[in-house]
PDB file of C-alpha atoms in Angstrom:
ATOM      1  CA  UNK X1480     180.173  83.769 190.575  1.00 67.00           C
ATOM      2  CA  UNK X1481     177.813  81.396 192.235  1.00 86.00           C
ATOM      3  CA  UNK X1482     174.539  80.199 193.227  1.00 92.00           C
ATOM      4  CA  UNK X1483     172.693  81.854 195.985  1.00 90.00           C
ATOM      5  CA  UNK X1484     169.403  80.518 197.869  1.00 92.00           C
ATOM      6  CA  UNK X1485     167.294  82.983 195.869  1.00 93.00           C
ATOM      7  CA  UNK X1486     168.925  81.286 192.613  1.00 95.00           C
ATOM      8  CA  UNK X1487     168.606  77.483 193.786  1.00 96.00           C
ATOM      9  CA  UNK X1488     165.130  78.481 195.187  1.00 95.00           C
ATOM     10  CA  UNK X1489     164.423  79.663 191.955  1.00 96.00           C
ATOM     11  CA  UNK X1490     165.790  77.151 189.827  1.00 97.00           C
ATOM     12  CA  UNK X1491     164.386  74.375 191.680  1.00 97.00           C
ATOM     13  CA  UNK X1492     160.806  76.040 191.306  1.00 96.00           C
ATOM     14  CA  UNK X1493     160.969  76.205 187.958  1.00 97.00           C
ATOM     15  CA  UNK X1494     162.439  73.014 187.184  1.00 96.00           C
ATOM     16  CA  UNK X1495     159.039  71.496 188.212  1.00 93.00           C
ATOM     17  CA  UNK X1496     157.294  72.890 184.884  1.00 94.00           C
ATOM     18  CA  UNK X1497     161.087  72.178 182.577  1.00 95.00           C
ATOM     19  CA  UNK X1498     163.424  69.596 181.631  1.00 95.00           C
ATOM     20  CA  UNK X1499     166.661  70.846 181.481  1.00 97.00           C
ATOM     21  CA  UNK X1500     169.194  68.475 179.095  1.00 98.00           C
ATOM     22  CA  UNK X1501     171.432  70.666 178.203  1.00 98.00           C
ATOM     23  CA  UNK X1502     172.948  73.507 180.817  1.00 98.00           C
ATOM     24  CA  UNK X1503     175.521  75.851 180.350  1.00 98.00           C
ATOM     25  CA  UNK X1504     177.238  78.319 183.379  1.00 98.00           C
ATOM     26  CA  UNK X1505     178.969  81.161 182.533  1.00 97.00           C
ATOM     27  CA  UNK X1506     182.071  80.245 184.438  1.00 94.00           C
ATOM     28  CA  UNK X1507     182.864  77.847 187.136  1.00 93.00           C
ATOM     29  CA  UNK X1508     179.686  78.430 189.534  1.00 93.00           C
ATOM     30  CA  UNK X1509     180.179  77.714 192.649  1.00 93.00           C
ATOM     31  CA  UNK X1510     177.444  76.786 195.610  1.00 93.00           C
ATOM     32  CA  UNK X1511     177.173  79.935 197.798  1.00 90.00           C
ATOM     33  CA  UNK X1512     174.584  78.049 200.244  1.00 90.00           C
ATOM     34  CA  UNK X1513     175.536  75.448 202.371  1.00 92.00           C
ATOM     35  CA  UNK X1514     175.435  71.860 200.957  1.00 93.00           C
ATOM     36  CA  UNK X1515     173.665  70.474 203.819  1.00 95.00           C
ATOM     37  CA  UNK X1516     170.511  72.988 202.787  1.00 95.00           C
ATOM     38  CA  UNK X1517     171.080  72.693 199.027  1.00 96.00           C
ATOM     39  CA  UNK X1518     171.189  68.501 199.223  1.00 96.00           C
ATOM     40  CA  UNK X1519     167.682  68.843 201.691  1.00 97.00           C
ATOM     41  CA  UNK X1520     165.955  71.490 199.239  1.00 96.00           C
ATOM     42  CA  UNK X1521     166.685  68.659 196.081  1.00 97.00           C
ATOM     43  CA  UNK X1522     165.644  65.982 198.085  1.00 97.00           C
ATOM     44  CA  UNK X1523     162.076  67.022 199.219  1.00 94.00           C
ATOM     45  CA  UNK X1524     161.053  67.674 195.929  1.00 94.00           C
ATOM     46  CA  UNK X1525     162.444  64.347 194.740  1.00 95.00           C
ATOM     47  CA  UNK X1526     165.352  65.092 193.439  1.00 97.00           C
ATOM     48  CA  UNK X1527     168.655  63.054 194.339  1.00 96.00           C
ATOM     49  CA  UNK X1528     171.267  64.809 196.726  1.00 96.00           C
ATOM     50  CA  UNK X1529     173.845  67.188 194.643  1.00 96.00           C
ATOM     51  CA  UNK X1530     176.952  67.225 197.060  1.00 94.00           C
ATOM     52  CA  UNK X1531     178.675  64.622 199.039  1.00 91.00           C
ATOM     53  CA  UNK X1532     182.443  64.630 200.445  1.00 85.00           C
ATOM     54  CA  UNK X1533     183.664  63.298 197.028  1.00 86.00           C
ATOM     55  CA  UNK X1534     182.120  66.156 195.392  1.00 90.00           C
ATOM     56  CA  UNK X1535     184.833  68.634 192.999  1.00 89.00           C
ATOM     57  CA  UNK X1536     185.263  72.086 194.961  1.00 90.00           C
ATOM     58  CA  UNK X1537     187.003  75.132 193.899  1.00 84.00           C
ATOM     59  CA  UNK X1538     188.197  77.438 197.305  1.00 81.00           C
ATOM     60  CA  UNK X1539     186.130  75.123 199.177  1.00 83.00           C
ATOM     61  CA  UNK X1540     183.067  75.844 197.727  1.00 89.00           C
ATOM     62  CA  UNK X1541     181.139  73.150 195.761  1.00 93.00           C
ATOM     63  CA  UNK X1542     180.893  73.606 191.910  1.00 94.00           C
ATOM     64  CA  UNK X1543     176.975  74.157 190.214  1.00 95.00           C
ATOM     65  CA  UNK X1544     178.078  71.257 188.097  1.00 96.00           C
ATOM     66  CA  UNK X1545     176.332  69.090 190.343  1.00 95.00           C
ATOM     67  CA  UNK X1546     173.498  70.757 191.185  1.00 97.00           C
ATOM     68  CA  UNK X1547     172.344  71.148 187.844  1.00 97.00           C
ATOM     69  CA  UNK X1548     173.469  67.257 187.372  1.00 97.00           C
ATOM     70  CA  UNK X1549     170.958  66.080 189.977  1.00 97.00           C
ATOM     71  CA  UNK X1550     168.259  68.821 188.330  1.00 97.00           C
ATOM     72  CA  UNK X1551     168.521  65.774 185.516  1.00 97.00           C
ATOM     73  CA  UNK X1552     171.236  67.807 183.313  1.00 98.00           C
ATOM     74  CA  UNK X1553     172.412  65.470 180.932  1.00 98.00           C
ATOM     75  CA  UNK X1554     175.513  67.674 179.632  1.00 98.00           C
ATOM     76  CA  UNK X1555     177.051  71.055 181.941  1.00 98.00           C
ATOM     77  CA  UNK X1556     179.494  72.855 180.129  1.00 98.00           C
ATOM     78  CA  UNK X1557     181.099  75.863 181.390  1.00 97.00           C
ATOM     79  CA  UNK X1558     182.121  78.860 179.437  1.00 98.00           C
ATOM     80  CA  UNK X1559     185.309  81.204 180.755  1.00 97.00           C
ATOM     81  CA  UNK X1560     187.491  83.405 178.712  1.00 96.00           C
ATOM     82  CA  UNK X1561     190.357  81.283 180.764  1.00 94.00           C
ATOM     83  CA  UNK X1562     190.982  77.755 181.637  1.00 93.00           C
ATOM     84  CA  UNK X1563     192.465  78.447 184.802  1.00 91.00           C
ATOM     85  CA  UNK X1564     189.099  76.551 187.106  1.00 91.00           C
ATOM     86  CA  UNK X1565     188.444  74.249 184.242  1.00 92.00           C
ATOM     87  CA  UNK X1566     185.950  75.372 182.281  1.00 95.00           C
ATOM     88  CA  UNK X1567     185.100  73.240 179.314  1.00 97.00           C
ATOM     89  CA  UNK X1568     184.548  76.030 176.800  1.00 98.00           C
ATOM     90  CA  UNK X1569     187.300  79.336 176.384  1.00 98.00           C
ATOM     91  CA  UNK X1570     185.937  81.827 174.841  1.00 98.00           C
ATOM     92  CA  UNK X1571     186.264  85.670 175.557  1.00 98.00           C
ATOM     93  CA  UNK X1572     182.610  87.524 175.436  1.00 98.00           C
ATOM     94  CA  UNK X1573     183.281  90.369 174.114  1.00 98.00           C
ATOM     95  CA  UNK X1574     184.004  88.499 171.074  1.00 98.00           C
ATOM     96  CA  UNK X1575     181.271  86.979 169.297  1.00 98.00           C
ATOM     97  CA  UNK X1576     180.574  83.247 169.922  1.00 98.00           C
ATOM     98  CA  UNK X1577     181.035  80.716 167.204  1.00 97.00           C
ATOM     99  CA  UNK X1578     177.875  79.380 165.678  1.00 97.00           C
ATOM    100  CA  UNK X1579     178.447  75.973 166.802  1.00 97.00           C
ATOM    101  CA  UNK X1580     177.082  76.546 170.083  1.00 98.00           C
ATOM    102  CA  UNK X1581     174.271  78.398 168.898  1.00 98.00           C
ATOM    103  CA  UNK X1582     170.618  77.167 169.597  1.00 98.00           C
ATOM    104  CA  UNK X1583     172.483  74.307 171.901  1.00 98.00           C
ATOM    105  CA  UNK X1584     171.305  74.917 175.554  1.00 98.00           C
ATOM    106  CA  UNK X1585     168.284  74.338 177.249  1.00 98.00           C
ATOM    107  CA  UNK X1586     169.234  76.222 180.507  1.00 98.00           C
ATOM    108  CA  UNK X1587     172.002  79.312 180.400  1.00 98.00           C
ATOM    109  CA  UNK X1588     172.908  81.058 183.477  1.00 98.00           C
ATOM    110  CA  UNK X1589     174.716  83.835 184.328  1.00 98.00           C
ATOM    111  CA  UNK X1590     175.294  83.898 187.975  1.00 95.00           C
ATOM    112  CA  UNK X1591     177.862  86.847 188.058  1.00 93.00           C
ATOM    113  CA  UNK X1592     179.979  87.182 185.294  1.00 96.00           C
ATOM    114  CA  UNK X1593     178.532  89.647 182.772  1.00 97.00           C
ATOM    115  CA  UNK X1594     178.908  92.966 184.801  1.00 97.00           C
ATOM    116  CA  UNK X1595     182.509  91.728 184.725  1.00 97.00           C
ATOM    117  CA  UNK X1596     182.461  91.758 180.498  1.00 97.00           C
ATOM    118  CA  UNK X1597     183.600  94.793 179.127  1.00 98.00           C
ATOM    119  CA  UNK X1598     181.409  94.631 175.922  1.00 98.00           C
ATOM    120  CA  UNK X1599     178.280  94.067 177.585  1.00 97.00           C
ATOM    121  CA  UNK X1600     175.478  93.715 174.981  1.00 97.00           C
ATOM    122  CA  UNK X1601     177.997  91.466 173.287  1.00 98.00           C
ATOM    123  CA  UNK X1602     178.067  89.193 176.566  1.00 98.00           C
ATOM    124  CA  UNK X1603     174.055  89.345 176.426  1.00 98.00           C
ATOM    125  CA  UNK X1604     174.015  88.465 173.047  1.00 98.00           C
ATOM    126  CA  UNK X1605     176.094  85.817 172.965  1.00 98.00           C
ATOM    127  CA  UNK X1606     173.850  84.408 175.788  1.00 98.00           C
ATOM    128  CA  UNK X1607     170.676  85.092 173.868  1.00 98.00           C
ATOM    129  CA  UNK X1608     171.880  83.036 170.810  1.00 98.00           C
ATOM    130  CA  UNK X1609     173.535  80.051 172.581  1.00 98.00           C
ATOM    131  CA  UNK X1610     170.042  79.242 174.223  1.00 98.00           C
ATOM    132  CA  UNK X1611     168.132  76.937 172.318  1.00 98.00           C
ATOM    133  CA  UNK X1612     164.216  77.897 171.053  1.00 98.00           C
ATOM    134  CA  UNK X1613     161.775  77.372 174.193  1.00 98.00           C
ATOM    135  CA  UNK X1614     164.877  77.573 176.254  1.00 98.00           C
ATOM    136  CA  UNK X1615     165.535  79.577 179.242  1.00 98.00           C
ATOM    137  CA  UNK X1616     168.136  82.062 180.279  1.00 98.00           C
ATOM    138  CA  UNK X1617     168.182  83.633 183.537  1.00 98.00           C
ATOM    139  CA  UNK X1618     171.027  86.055 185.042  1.00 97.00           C
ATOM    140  CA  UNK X1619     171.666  86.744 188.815  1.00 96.00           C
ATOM    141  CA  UNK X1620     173.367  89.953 189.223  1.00 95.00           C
ATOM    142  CA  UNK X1621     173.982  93.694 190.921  1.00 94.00           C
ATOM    143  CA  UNK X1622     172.102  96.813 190.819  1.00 94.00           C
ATOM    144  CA  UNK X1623     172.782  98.703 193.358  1.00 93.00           C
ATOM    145  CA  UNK X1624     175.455  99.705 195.823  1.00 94.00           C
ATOM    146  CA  UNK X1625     178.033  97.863 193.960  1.00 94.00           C
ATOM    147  CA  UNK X1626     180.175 100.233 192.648  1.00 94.00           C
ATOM    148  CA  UNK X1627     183.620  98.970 191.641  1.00 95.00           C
ATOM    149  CA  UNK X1628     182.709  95.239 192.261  1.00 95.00           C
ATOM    150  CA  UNK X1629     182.847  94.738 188.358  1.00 96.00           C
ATOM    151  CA  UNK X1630     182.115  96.930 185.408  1.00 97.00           C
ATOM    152  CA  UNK X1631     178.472  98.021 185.654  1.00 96.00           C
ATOM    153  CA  UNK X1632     175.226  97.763 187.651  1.00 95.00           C
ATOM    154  CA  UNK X1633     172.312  96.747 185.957  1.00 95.00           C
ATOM    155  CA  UNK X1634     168.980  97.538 185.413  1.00 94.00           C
ATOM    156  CA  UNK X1635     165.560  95.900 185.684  1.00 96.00           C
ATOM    157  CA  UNK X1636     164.252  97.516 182.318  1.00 96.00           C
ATOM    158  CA  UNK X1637     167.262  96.475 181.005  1.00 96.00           C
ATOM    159  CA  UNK X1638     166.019  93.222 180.526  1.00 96.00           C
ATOM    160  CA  UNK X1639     162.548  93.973 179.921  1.00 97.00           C
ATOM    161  CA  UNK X1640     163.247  96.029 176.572  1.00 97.00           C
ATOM    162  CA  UNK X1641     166.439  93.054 175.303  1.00 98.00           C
ATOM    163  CA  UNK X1642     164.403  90.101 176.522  1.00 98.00           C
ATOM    164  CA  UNK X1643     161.668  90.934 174.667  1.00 97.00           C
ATOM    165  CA  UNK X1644     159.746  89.915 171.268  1.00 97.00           C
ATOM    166  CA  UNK X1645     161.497  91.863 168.730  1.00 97.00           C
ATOM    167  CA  UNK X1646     164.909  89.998 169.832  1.00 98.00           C
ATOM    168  CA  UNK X1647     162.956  86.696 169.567  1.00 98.00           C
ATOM    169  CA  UNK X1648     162.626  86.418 173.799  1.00 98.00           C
ATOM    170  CA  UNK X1649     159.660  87.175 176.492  1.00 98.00           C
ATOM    171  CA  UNK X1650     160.766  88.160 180.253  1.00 98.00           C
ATOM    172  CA  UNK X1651     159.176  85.849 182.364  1.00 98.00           C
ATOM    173  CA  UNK X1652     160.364  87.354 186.031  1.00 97.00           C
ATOM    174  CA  UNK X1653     162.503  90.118 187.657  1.00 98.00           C
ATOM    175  CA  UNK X1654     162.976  89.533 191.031  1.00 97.00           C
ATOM    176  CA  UNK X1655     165.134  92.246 193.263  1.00 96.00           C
ATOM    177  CA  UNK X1656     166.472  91.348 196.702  1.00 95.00           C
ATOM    178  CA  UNK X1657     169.312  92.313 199.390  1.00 92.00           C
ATOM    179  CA  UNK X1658     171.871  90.155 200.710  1.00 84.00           C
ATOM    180  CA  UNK X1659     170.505  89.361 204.095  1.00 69.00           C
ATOM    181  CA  UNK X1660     169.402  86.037 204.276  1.00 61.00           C
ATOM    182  CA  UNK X1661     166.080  86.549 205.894  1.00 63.00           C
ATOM    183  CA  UNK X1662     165.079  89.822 203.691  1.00 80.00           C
ATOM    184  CA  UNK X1663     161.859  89.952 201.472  1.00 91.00           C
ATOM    185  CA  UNK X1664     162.616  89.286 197.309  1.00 95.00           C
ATOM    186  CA  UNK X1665     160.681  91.633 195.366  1.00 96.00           C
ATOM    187  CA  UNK X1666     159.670  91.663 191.646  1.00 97.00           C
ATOM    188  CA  UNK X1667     159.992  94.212 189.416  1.00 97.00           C
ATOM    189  CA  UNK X1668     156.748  95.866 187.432  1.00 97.00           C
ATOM    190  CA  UNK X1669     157.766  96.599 183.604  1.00 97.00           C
ATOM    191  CA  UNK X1670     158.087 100.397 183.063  1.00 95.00           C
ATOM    192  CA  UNK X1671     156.252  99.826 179.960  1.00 95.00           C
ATOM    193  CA  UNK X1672     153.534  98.757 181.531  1.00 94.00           C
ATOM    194  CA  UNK X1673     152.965 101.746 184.063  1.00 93.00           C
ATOM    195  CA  UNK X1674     154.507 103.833 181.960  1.00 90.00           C
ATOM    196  CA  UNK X1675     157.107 105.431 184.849  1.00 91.00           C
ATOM    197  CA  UNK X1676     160.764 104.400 185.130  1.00 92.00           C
ATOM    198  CA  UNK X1677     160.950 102.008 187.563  1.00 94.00           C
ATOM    199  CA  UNK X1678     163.594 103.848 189.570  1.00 94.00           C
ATOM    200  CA  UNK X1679     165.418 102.096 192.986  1.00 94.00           C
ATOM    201  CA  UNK X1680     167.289 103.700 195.762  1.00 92.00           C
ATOM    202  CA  UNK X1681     168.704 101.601 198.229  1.00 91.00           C
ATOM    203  CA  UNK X1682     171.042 101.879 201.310  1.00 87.00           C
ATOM    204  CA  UNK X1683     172.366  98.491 200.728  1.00 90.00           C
ATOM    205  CA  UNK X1684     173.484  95.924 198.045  1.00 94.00           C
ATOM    206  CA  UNK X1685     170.786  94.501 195.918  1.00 95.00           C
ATOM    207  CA  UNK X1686     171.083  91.968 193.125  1.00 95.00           C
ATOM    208  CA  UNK X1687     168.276  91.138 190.518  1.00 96.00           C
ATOM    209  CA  UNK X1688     167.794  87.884 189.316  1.00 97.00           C
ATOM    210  CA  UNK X1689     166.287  87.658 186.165  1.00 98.00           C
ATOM    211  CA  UNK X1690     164.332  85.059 183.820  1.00 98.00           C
ATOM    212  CA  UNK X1691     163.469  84.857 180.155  1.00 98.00           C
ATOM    213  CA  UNK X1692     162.378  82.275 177.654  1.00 98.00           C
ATOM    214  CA  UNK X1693     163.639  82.134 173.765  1.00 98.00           C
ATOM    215  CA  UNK X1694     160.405  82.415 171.745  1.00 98.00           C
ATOM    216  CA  UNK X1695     161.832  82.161 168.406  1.00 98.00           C
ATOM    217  CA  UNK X1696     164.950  82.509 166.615  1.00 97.00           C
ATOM    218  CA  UNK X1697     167.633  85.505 167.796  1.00 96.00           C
ATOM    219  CA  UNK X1698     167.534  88.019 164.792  1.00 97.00           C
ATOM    220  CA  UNK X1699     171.108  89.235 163.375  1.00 96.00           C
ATOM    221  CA  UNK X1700     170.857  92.696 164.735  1.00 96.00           C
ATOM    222  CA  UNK X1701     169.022  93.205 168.727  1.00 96.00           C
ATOM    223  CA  UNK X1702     167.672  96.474 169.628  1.00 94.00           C
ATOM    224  CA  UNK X1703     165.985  98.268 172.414  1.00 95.00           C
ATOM    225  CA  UNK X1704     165.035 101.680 173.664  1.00 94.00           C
ATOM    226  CA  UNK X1705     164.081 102.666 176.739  1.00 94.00           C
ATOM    227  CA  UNK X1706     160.079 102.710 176.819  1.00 92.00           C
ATOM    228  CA  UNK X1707     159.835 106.322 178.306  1.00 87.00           C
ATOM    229  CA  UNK X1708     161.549 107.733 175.185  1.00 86.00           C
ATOM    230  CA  UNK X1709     159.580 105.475 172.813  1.00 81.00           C
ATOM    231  CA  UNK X1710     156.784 107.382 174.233  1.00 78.00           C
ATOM    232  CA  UNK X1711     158.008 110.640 173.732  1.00 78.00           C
ATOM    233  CA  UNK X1712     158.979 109.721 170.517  1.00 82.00           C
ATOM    234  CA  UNK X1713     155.567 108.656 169.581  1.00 76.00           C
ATOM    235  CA  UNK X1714     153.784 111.692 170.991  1.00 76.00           C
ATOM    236  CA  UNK X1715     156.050 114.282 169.305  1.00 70.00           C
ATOM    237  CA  UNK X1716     155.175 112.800 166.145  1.00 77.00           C
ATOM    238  CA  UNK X1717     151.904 113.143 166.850  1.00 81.00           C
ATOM    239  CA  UNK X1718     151.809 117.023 168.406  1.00 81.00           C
ATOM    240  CA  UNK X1719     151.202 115.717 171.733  1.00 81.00           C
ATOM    241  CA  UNK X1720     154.023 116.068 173.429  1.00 72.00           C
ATOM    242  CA  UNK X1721     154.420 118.295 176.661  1.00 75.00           C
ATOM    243  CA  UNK X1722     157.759 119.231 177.804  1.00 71.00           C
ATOM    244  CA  UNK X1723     158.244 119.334 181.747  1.00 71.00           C
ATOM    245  CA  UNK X1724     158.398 122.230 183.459  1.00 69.00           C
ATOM    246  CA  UNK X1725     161.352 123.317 185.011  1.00 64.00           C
ATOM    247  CA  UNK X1726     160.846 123.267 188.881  1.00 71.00           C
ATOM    248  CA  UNK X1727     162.136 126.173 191.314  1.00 83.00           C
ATOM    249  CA  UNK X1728     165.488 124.796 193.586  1.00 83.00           C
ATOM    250  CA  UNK X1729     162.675 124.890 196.838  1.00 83.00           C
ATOM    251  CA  UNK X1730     160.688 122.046 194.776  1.00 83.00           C
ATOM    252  CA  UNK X1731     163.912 119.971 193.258  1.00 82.00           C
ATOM    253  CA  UNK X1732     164.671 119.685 196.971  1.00 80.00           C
ATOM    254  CA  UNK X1733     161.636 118.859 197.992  1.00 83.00           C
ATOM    255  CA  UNK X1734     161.013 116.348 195.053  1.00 82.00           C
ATOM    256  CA  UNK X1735     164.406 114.987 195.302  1.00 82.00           C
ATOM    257  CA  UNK X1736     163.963 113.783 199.195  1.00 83.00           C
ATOM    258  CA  UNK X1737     160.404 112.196 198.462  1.00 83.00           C
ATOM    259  CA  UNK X1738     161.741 110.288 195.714  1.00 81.00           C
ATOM    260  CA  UNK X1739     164.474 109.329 198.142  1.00 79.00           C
ATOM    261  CA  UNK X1740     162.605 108.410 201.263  1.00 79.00           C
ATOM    262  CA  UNK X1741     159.421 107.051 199.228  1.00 85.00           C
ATOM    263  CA  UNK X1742     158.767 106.502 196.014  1.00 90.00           C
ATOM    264  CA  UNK X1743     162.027 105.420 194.808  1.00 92.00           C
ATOM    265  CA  UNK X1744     162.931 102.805 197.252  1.00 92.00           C
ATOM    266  CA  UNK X1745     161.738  99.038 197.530  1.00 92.00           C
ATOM    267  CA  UNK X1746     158.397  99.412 199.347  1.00 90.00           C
ATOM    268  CA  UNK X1747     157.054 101.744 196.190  1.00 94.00           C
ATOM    269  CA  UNK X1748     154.123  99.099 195.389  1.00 93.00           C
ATOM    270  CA  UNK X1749     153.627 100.470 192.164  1.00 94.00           C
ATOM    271  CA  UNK X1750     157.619  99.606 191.368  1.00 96.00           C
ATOM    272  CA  UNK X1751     157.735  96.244 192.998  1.00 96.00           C
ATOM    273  CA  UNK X1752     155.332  93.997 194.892  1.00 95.00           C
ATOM    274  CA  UNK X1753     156.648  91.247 196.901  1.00 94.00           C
ATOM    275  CA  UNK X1754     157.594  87.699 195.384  1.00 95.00           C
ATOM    276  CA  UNK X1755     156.844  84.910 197.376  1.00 92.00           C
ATOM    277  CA  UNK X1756     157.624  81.461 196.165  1.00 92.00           C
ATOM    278  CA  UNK X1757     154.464  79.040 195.578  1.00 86.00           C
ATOM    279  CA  UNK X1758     153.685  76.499 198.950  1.00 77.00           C
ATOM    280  CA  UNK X1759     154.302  73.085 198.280  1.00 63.00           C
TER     281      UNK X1759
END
């Protein structure tokens, strides 16, 4: 669990447009990027230094505490279903979160502990309703070539259909990148929107980092569907439906190593177009 360069890049970009009182980490983060680079990257946009010598570290690695401290956080509280690194909340997500921390954050982020929660949705919810009305959550995790790291991989429509208006929230970004330090970051297109799955296969680890803002109150019950099926849905109840046509094995195979080699990896630029950070 930590923050990355994409996620303190990220953060600090879009600290520039919010103020952030009120922050809460699922779990201890720690500082994945060296101090020296995190302290430099606060500091030329204004910001005072996050890390010195005297700073709190868990296995040598600085805690997000003080990043998000010199960001102009007021309050960082820390939510873990254990106490063992000192978090200042203990609560278990799969179990529903007591409404006294509803509607109380201005910032929640997940930087790697929800594909470790064995009740999912009931991890996402619990974020969703602890994050205060014109708040922001945002959630830095893996999609692909993780197996066995924690629970699941994730998806990019994933948080498209959750994060959106019927569950009182609007996606803002998806961004998709490797581990390498000098690789491209990519966002995501909505399937909705091109109406396609928005499919990815990789020969590496990637992670998505994504960002949504609470619009309006978290209703009771949250849905979603997957937007292919609410079109199919929609055009069987209207006689327009056309079911595919099973191909012959000779054009599965064929099919199958197109999608592989082209359209379903990250240089598809109707799946993803490449995210570049604005100059300052």
């Amino acid at each position: 669990m930590g923050l990355g360069k994409l996620s303190v890049q990220y953060l600090l970009n879009l600290r520039q447009s919010q103020k952030w009182d009120r922050v809460l980490t699922f779990g201890r983060l720690n500082v994945a990027s060296r101090p020296e680079w995190t302290n430099k990257q606060l500091t030329r946009r204004n910001f005072p230094s996050a890390f010195s010598a005297n700073s709190e570290r868990i296995n040598d690695r600085y805690l997000a505490d003080d990043f998000f401290r010199a960001l102009g956080a007021v309050t960082v509280d820390s939510l873990d279903a254990s106490g063992f690194e000192g978090a200042t909340i203990i609560h278990d997500l799969n179990e529903p979160v007591s409404r006294e921390y509803w509607e109380q954050y201005d910032l929640v982020f997940d930087g790697g502990t929800t594909e470790h929660i064995f009740d999912y949705p009931m991890a996402l919810s619990n974020a969703m309703r602890m994050v205060k009305v014109g708040g922001t959550f945002i959630t830095h995790v893996p999609i692909n070539c993780w197996c066995g790291h924690g629970f699941y991989q994730l998806s990019p429509e994933l948080f498209f259909r959750v994060m959106a208006k019927q569950n009182g929230f609007k996606t803002e970004k998806v961004l998709i990148h490797g581990l390498w330090p000098l690789g491209a970051i990519y966002e995501a297109r909505d399937p909705e929107e091109i109406r396609e799955r928005v499919e990815l296969i990789s020969m590496s680890p990637m992670l998505m980092l994504a960002h949504a803002r609470k619009i309006s109150a978290t209703p009771a019950k949250i849905t979603a569907t997957q937007s292919d099926y609410e079109t199919a849905w929609g055009q069987y109840k209207t006689g327009s439906y056309k079911y595919k046509v099973v191909k012959s094995r000779l054009a599965k195979f064929l099919k199958n190593g197109w999608n592989f080699y082209f359209k379903k990896t990250i240089h598809n630029r109707t799946y993803y177009k490449k995210f570049r950070f604005p100059r300052e």
